[in-house]
Coordinates of C-alpha atoms and ligand atoms in Angstrom, one line a residue:
M1 CA -13.4 16.7 -28.3
F2 CA -14.9 16.3 -24.9
V3 CA -13.1 19.3 -23.6
N4 CA -15.8 20.1 -21.1
D5 CA -15.6 16.6 -19.7
P6 CA -13.7 15.9 -16.5
V7 CA -10.3 14.2 -16.4
I8 CA -11.1 10.7 -15.1
I9 CA -8.7 9.3 -12.6
V10 CA -8.9 5.5 -12.2
G11 CA -8.1 4.3 -8.6
A12 CA -8.6 6.1 -5.3
G13 CA -5.3 5.0 -3.7
L14 CA -2.8 7.6 -2.5
S15 CA -1.7 8.3 -6.0
G16 CA -5.2 8.7 -7.5
L17 CA -6.3 10.9 -4.6
R18 CA -3.2 13.1 -4.7
T19 CA -3.7 13.4 -8.5
A20 CA -7.2 14.6 -8.0
S21 CA -6.2 17.0 -5.3
L22 CA -3.5 18.6 -7.5
L23 CA -5.9 18.9 -10.5
T24 CA -8.6 20.4 -8.2
A25 CA -6.0 23.0 -6.9
Q26 CA -5.4 24.0 -10.5
G27 CA -9.1 24.4 -11.2
I28 CA -9.2 21.3 -13.5
K29 CA -12.5 19.3 -13.2
C30 CA -11.9 15.7 -12.3
S31 CA -13.6 12.5 -11.1
V32 CA -12.1 9.5 -9.4
L33 CA -13.5 6.0 -10.1
E34 CA -12.6 3.4 -7.5
A35 CA -13.4 -0.4 -7.7
R36 CA -13.5 -1.0 -3.9
G37 CA -16.1 0.3 -1.5
R38 CA -13.5 2.3 0.3
I39 CA -10.7 4.8 -0.5
G40 CA -7.0 4.1 0.2
G41 CA -6.1 1.1 -2.0
R42 CA -3.1 -0.6 -0.4
V43 CA -3.4 1.8 2.6
L44 CA -5.7 0.1 5.2
S45 CA -5.8 1.2 8.8
K46 CA -8.3 -0.9 10.8
E47 CA -9.9 -0.6 14.2
V48 CA -10.7 -3.6 16.4
A49 CA -14.5 -4.2 16.1
E50 CA -16.2 -2.9 19.2
R51 CA -12.9 -1.5 20.6
P52 CA -12.3 1.7 18.5
D53 CA -10.7 3.1 21.7
L54 CA -7.6 0.9 21.1
G55 CA -6.7 2.9 17.9
R56 CA -6.2 2.1 14.2
F57 CA -3.7 -0.5 13.0
D58 CA -2.0 -0.5 9.7
L59 CA -2.5 -3.6 7.6
G60 CA -0.9 -2.0 4.5
P61 CA 1.9 0.6 4.7
T62 CA 3.1 1.9 8.1
W63 CA 6.1 4.2 7.6
F64 CA 7.8 6.9 5.7
W65 CA 11.5 7.8 5.8
P66 CA 12.0 11.6 6.0
R67 CA 15.7 11.4 5.2
Y68 CA 15.0 10.1 1.6
E69 CA 11.3 11.0 1.1
R70 CA 10.9 14.8 0.7
T71 CA 7.5 14.7 -1.1
I72 CA 5.6 12.9 1.6
T73 CA 7.5 14.8 4.4
K74 CA 6.4 18.1 2.8
L75 CA 2.8 17.0 2.3
V76 CA 2.5 15.7 5.9
K77 CA 3.6 19.1 7.1
E78 CA 1.2 21.0 4.7
L79 CA -1.7 18.9 5.8
G80 CA -0.8 19.3 9.5
L81 CA -0.8 15.6 10.2
E82 CA 0.5 14.3 13.5
T83 CA 3.3 11.7 13.4
F84 CA 5.6 9.8 15.7
D85 CA 8.8 7.8 15.4
Q86 CA 8.8 4.0 15.2
Y87 CA 9.5 2.6 18.6
N88 CA 12.8 0.7 18.6
K89 CA 14.3 1.0 22.1
G90 CA 15.5 -2.1 23.8
L91 CA 16.6 -5.6 22.7
M92 CA 16.0 -7.2 19.3
L93 CA 15.3 -11.0 19.1
F94 CA 16.7 -13.3 16.5
E95 CA 15.0 -16.7 16.1
R96 CA 17.4 -19.0 14.3
S97 CA 15.7 -22.4 14.9
R98 CA 12.6 -23.9 16.6
N99 CA 14.9 -25.9 19.0
E100 CA 16.7 -23.1 20.7
P101 CA 15.4 -19.9 22.4
A102 CA 15.6 -16.7 20.5
Q103 CA 18.8 -14.8 20.9
Q104 CA 18.8 -11.2 22.2
Y105 CA 20.7 -8.4 20.6
V106 CA 21.4 -4.8 21.5
M107 CA 20.6 -2.6 18.5
P108 CA 23.6 -0.4 18.0
E109 CA 22.8 3.3 18.5
G110 CA 22.1 5.1 15.2
N111 CA 22.0 1.8 13.3
V112 CA 18.3 2.1 12.5
E113 CA 17.1 4.5 9.9
R114 CA 14.5 6.9 11.3
S115 CA 11.1 5.8 10.2
V116 CA 8.0 7.8 11.0
R117 CA 4.4 6.7 11.6
F118 CA 1.0 8.5 11.5
I119 CA -1.2 9.0 14.5
G120 CA -4.4 7.2 13.5
G121 CA -2.4 5.1 10.9
V122 CA -1.7 5.9 7.3
Q123 CA -5.4 6.2 6.7
S124 CA -5.1 9.7 8.3
L125 CA -3.0 10.7 5.3
I126 CA -5.6 9.3 2.9
D127 CA -8.5 11.0 4.7
A128 CA -6.7 14.3 4.7
V129 CA -5.9 14.2 1.0
A130 CA -9.5 13.1 0.2
A131 CA -10.8 16.0 2.3
T132 CA -9.2 18.5 -0.2
L133 CA -11.6 17.2 -2.9
P134 CA -15.0 18.7 -3.7
T135 CA -17.9 16.5 -2.5
G136 CA -18.9 13.9 -5.1
T137 CA -15.4 13.7 -6.7
I138 CA -15.0 10.1 -5.8
Q139 CA -17.2 7.3 -7.1
L140 CA -16.8 4.0 -5.1
N141 CA -17.7 0.5 -6.2
T142 CA -16.9 1.5 -9.8
Q143 CA -14.5 -1.0 -11.4
V144 CA -13.3 0.3 -14.8
T145 CA -13.3 -2.5 -17.4
S146 CA -12.7 -0.7 -20.6
I147 CA -11.2 2.5 -22.0
R148 CA -11.9 3.4 -25.6
Q149 CA -10.6 6.2 -27.9
E150 CA -13.0 7.0 -30.8
G151 CA -11.8 8.0 -34.2
N152 CA -12.4 11.7 -33.4
G153 CA -10.2 11.4 -30.3
N154 CA -13.0 11.3 -27.7
I155 CA -12.4 9.0 -24.8
T156 CA -15.0 6.9 -23.0
L157 CA -14.8 4.4 -20.1
E158 CA -17.0 1.5 -19.2
A159 CA -17.3 0.4 -15.6
D160 CA -19.0 -2.5 -13.7
G161 CA -22.1 -1.2 -12.0
I162 CA -22.4 1.8 -14.3
R163 CA -24.9 1.5 -17.2
D164 CA -23.9 4.5 -19.3
S165 CA -20.3 5.0 -20.5
I166 CA -18.3 7.8 -18.9
R167 CA -16.8 10.5 -21.0
A168 CA -13.4 11.9 -20.3
S169 CA -11.2 14.7 -21.6
A170 CA -8.2 12.5 -20.5
V171 CA -7.6 9.5 -18.2
I172 CA -5.0 9.1 -15.5
I173 CA -4.7 5.4 -14.5
T174 CA -3.2 4.9 -11.0
L175 CA -3.7 1.1 -10.6
P176 CA -0.9 -1.4 -10.2
P177 CA 0.3 -1.9 -13.8
R178 CA -0.3 -5.7 -13.7
V179 CA -3.9 -5.1 -12.6
V180 CA -4.4 -2.8 -15.6
A181 CA -3.0 -5.4 -18.0
R182 CA -5.3 -8.1 -16.6
N183 CA -8.6 -6.2 -16.0
I184 CA -8.9 -3.3 -18.5
T185 CA -9.6 -3.6 -22.2
F186 CA -8.3 -0.9 -24.4
R187 CA -9.6 0.2 -27.9
P188 CA -7.3 0.7 -29.8
E189 CA -5.5 -2.2 -28.2
L190 CA -2.3 -1.4 -26.3
S191 CA 0.9 -2.2 -28.2
P192 CA 2.7 -5.5 -27.3
D193 CA 5.6 -3.4 -25.9
L194 CA 3.3 -1.5 -23.6
K195 CA 1.6 -4.7 -22.4
T196 CA 5.0 -6.2 -21.7
S197 CA 6.0 -3.0 -19.9
L198 CA 3.0 -3.2 -17.6
V199 CA 3.4 -6.9 -16.8
N200 CA 7.0 -6.4 -16.0
K201 CA 6.2 -4.0 -13.2
P202 CA 5.3 -6.3 -10.3
T203 CA 3.1 -4.8 -7.7
W204 CA 5.1 -3.8 -4.6
M205 CA 4.3 -5.9 -1.6
A206 CA 1.5 -7.8 -3.4
A207 CA 2.9 -11.1 -2.3
Q208 CA 2.8 -10.0 1.3
A209 CA 0.4 -10.3 4.2
K210 CA 0.4 -8.6 7.5
A211 CA -0.8 -9.9 10.9
V212 CA -1.3 -7.4 13.8
A213 CA -1.7 -8.6 17.3
V214 CA -3.4 -6.0 19.5
Y215 CA -2.9 -5.9 23.3
D216 CA -4.1 -3.5 26.1
R217 CA -0.5 -2.3 26.6
P218 CA 3.0 -2.9 25.0
F219 CA 4.0 -5.4 27.7
W220 CA 7.3 -6.4 25.9
R221 CA 8.7 -3.0 26.5
E222 CA 8.5 -3.6 30.3
I223 CA 11.0 -6.5 29.9
G224 CA 13.4 -4.5 27.8
L225 CA 12.3 -5.8 24.4
S226 CA 11.9 -3.5 21.4
G227 CA 9.4 -5.8 19.7
L228 CA 11.7 -6.1 16.8
V229 CA 12.3 -9.7 15.7
S230 CA 14.0 -11.4 12.8
S231 CA 13.0 -15.0 12.4
W232 CA 14.2 -17.9 10.2
V233 CA 11.5 -20.1 11.7
G234 CA 8.3 -18.2 10.9
P235 CA 5.6 -17.9 9.9
L236 CA 6.5 -14.3 10.6
Q237 CA 9.9 -13.3 9.3
E238 CA 10.0 -9.8 10.6
I239 CA 8.1 -8.5 13.6
Q240 CA 7.9 -4.8 14.8
D241 CA 6.2 -2.8 17.5
A242 CA 3.0 -1.4 16.0
S243 CA 1.6 0.2 19.1
P244 CA -0.2 3.5 18.7
D245 CA 1.6 6.5 20.1
A246 CA -0.1 6.0 23.5
G247 CA -2.3 3.5 25.2
A248 CA -2.7 0.1 23.6
G249 CA 0.1 -2.2 22.4
A250 CA 0.5 -4.0 19.1
L251 CA 3.0 -6.2 17.3
F252 CA 2.9 -6.6 13.6
G253 CA 4.6 -9.1 11.4
F254 CA 5.5 -9.7 7.7
F255 CA 5.4 -13.3 6.6
G256 CA 8.3 -15.4 5.5
M257 CA 5.7 -18.1 4.6
P258 CA 5.1 -17.8 0.9
A259 CA 1.7 -16.6 -0.4
K260 CA 0.8 -20.0 -1.9
T261 CA 1.4 -21.8 1.4
R262 CA -0.7 -19.2 3.2
Q263 CA -3.5 -19.7 0.7
E264 CA -3.3 -23.5 1.0
L265 CA -3.4 -23.4 4.8
G266 CA -6.2 -20.8 5.1
K267 CA -6.5 -17.9 7.5
E268 CA -7.4 -19.9 10.6
K269 CA -4.3 -22.2 10.5
V270 CA -2.0 -19.3 9.5
L271 CA -3.1 -17.3 12.5
K272 CA -2.8 -20.2 14.8
L273 CA 0.9 -20.4 13.8
V274 CA 1.3 -16.7 14.3
V275 CA -0.1 -16.9 17.9
E276 CA 2.3 -19.9 18.6
Q277 CA 5.3 -17.9 17.3
L278 CA 4.4 -14.7 19.3
T279 CA 4.0 -16.8 22.5
R280 CA 7.3 -18.6 21.8
L281 CA 9.0 -15.2 21.5
F282 CA 7.3 -12.9 24.0
G283 CA 5.9 -15.4 26.6
P284 CA 2.4 -16.3 27.6
S285 CA 1.2 -12.7 27.8
A286 CA 1.4 -12.7 24.0
A287 CA -1.5 -15.1 23.7
N288 CA -3.7 -12.7 25.7
M289 CA -4.5 -10.5 22.7
K290 CA -7.5 -8.3 22.3
A291 CA -7.6 -9.0 18.6
L292 CA -5.5 -10.5 15.8
L293 CA -6.0 -8.6 12.5
Y294 CA -4.9 -10.1 9.2
K295 CA -4.8 -9.0 5.6
D296 CA -3.4 -11.2 2.8
W297 CA -2.8 -8.8 -0.1
S298 CA -1.8 -11.7 -2.5
S299 CA -5.4 -12.8 -2.6
D300 CA -6.9 -9.4 -3.2
P301 CA -7.8 -9.0 -6.9
D302 CA -7.8 -5.2 -6.7
T303 CA -4.1 -5.3 -5.8
A304 CA -2.6 -8.6 -6.9
V305 CA -2.6 -10.9 -9.9
A306 CA -1.7 -14.6 -9.8
E307 CA 2.0 -14.0 -10.8
D308 CA 2.4 -11.7 -7.7
A309 CA 2.3 -14.7 -5.4
E310 CA 5.9 -15.2 -6.3
P311 CA 8.1 -13.2 -3.9
L312 CA 10.3 -10.5 -5.6
R313 CA 14.0 -11.5 -5.9
D314 CA 15.3 -8.1 -7.0
Y315 CA 14.1 -4.6 -6.7
P316 CA 11.9 -4.2 -9.8
S317 CA 12.5 -1.7 -12.5
Y318 CA 9.8 0.9 -12.0
G319 CA 9.0 4.0 -13.9
P320 CA 6.3 5.1 -16.5
P321 CA 5.4 2.3 -19.0
V322 CA 6.6 2.9 -22.5
G323 CA 4.7 2.8 -25.8
L324 CA 1.6 4.9 -25.3
E325 CA 2.2 7.2 -28.3
S326 CA -0.9 6.1 -30.3
W327 CA -3.1 7.6 -27.6
G328 CA -1.9 11.1 -28.2
K329 CA -1.2 11.6 -24.5
K330 CA -4.9 11.2 -23.6
I331 CA -3.9 8.4 -21.2
I332 CA -1.3 8.9 -18.5
F333 CA -0.1 6.3 -16.1
A334 CA 0.5 7.2 -12.4
G335 CA 0.7 4.9 -9.4
T336 CA 3.7 4.1 -7.3
E337 CA 5.0 1.4 -9.7
T338 CA 5.4 4.1 -12.4
A339 CA 7.5 6.4 -10.3
Y340 CA 11.1 7.1 -11.3
E341 CA 12.2 7.2 -7.7
Q342 CA 10.9 5.5 -4.5
G343 CA 8.7 3.4 -6.7
G344 CA 6.8 1.0 -4.5
H345 CA 6.6 3.4 -1.6
L346 CA 4.0 6.0 -0.6
E347 CA 6.6 8.6 -1.7
G348 CA 6.6 7.0 -5.2
A349 CA 2.8 7.2 -5.3
L350 CA 2.9 10.9 -4.6
R351 CA 5.8 11.6 -7.0
S352 CA 3.9 9.7 -9.8
A353 CA 0.9 11.9 -9.1
E354 CA 3.0 15.0 -9.5
R355 CA 4.5 13.8 -12.7
A356 CA 1.1 12.8 -14.2
V357 CA -0.4 16.2 -13.4
S358 CA 2.5 18.1 -14.9
E359 CA 2.4 15.9 -18.1
L360 CA -1.4 16.6 -18.4
V361 CA -1.0 20.3 -17.9
E362 CA 1.8 20.5 -20.5
L363 CA -0.5 19.0 -23.1
Ligands
LIG1 C1 1.7 -4.9 3.4 C2 2.2 -3.6 2.8 C3 3.1 -2.8 3.5 C4 3.6 -1.7 2.9 N1 4.5 -0.9 3.7 C5 4.9 0.3 3.2 C6 5.5 1.3 4.1 O1 5.7 1.0 5.3 N2 5.9 2.5 3.5 C7 5.6 2.8 2.2 O2 6.0 3.9 1.8 N3 5.0 2.0 1.4 C8 4.6 0.8 1.8 N4 3.8 -0.1 1.1 C9 3.5 0.4 -0.3 C10 2.3 1.4 -0.4 O3 1.2 0.8 0.2 C11 2.1 1.8 -1.8 O4 3.2 2.4 -2.4 C12 0.9 2.8 -2.0 O5 -0.1 2.6 -1.1 C13 0.5 2.7 -3.5 O6 -0.5 3.6 -3.8 P1 -1.1 3.7 -5.2 O7 -2.2 4.8 -5.2 O8 0.0 3.9 -6.2 O9 -1.7 2.3 -5.5 P2 -3.0 1.5 -4.8 O10 -3.0 1.9 -3.3 O11 -2.8 0.1 -5.1 O12 -4.2 2.2 -5.5 C14 -4.8 1.7 -6.6 C15 -6.3 1.8 -6.5 O13 -7.0 1.4 -7.7 C16 -8.1 0.6 -7.4 N5 -8.5 -0.2 -8.5 C17 -8.0 -1.4 -8.9 N6 -8.5 -1.8 -10.1 C18 -9.5 -0.9 -10.4 C19 -10.3 -0.7 -11.5 N7 -10.4 -1.6 -12.5 N8 -11.1 0.4 -11.6 C20 -11.1 1.3 -10.6 N9 -10.3 1.2 -9.5 C21 -9.4 0.1 -9.4 C22 -7.7 -0.2 -6.2 O14 -8.8 -0.6 -5.5 C23 -6.9 0.9 -5.4 O15 -7.7 1.7 -4.6 C24 3.2 -1.2 1.6 C25 2.3 -2.0 0.9 C26 1.8 -3.2 1.5 C27 0.7 -3.9 0.7

């Protein structure tokens, strides 16, 4: 057995990085292989090119909810990360139809669940977890394509861009399950039950896109607006204040426009509609943006598969996939979609990492 070989973690999203951090803390040698040229996976906090002074803006996740999410709340404290509450003071707008002005609503006190943001964006969490790892633990631009268990139990991986195969004492896979089913070949083959189990775990938010409009100040607050909008007109269905804790202003929106329509229209036309909507809702100042950032997750093959273009109708049934027995626990699945609780969220990604590490250590 390759007992002296590292545990290989596939994927350097929050789940993979936390898994590596927990193993390292227990003195277990590990290595993280990541397909993209960056760490973070669905976490993506971007600066405006040539204006880093404006701050970092989240194009993936934004919040955590301390009331329900104890694991991330504890980790944030442990890592000493700075956070602030989502801004929601002032009036909310409701856009019912294109032919009438948006209606204004007073948000009832205490009606909104407290959601918390990171100073510097969620990337601050990713960077802090990655900083707990020994140099050289993470290998970027390494897309795993196959995982093979030999007759004697040894495990080897193949990856694009790597000539030699990589030996592992065990493998922890932290990718969205559908991406595993589509992109990784297993020898021996996964059982039909396991494949079905993977395909039946749609990737959380993979059908979504985010647009973030950046301004030199949050001007809507000056006229008593919270930045919160609910729209039946679109293309953005939900808009929120995404300003950093101080200085610049920003509004971000989730799309009501389906992934297929966005892909057919193309980025330029989609963003033109976004600017029209923001101007309709917040007045001419909204057109005067410093930047308009955009990320469509549905067309990113490291997150989404074609089936993910369909919006989710119900909350999916997440949890670890079933049917891995033939691998003798040499392969463990983590990643937010495999969490028993808070699957889909950052919290789920962390909980899945804890479960995977305890399963490995129990072997
Ligand atoms: C638009 C959007 C908004 C969201 N908002 C929130 C929010 O506000 N709060 C919240 O809690 N959650 C939110 N989420 C969900 C949150 O982003 C995820 O729960 C979390 O980031 C998942 O982490 P993960 O490590 O499980 O998976 P991922 O971040 O998807 O990590 C998987 C990693 O595997 C890599 N990979 C893929 N294929 C391979 C391969 N073959 N070989 C090697 N590496 C590979 C990927 O590049 C990626 O880095 C949001 C997500 C999106 C997209």
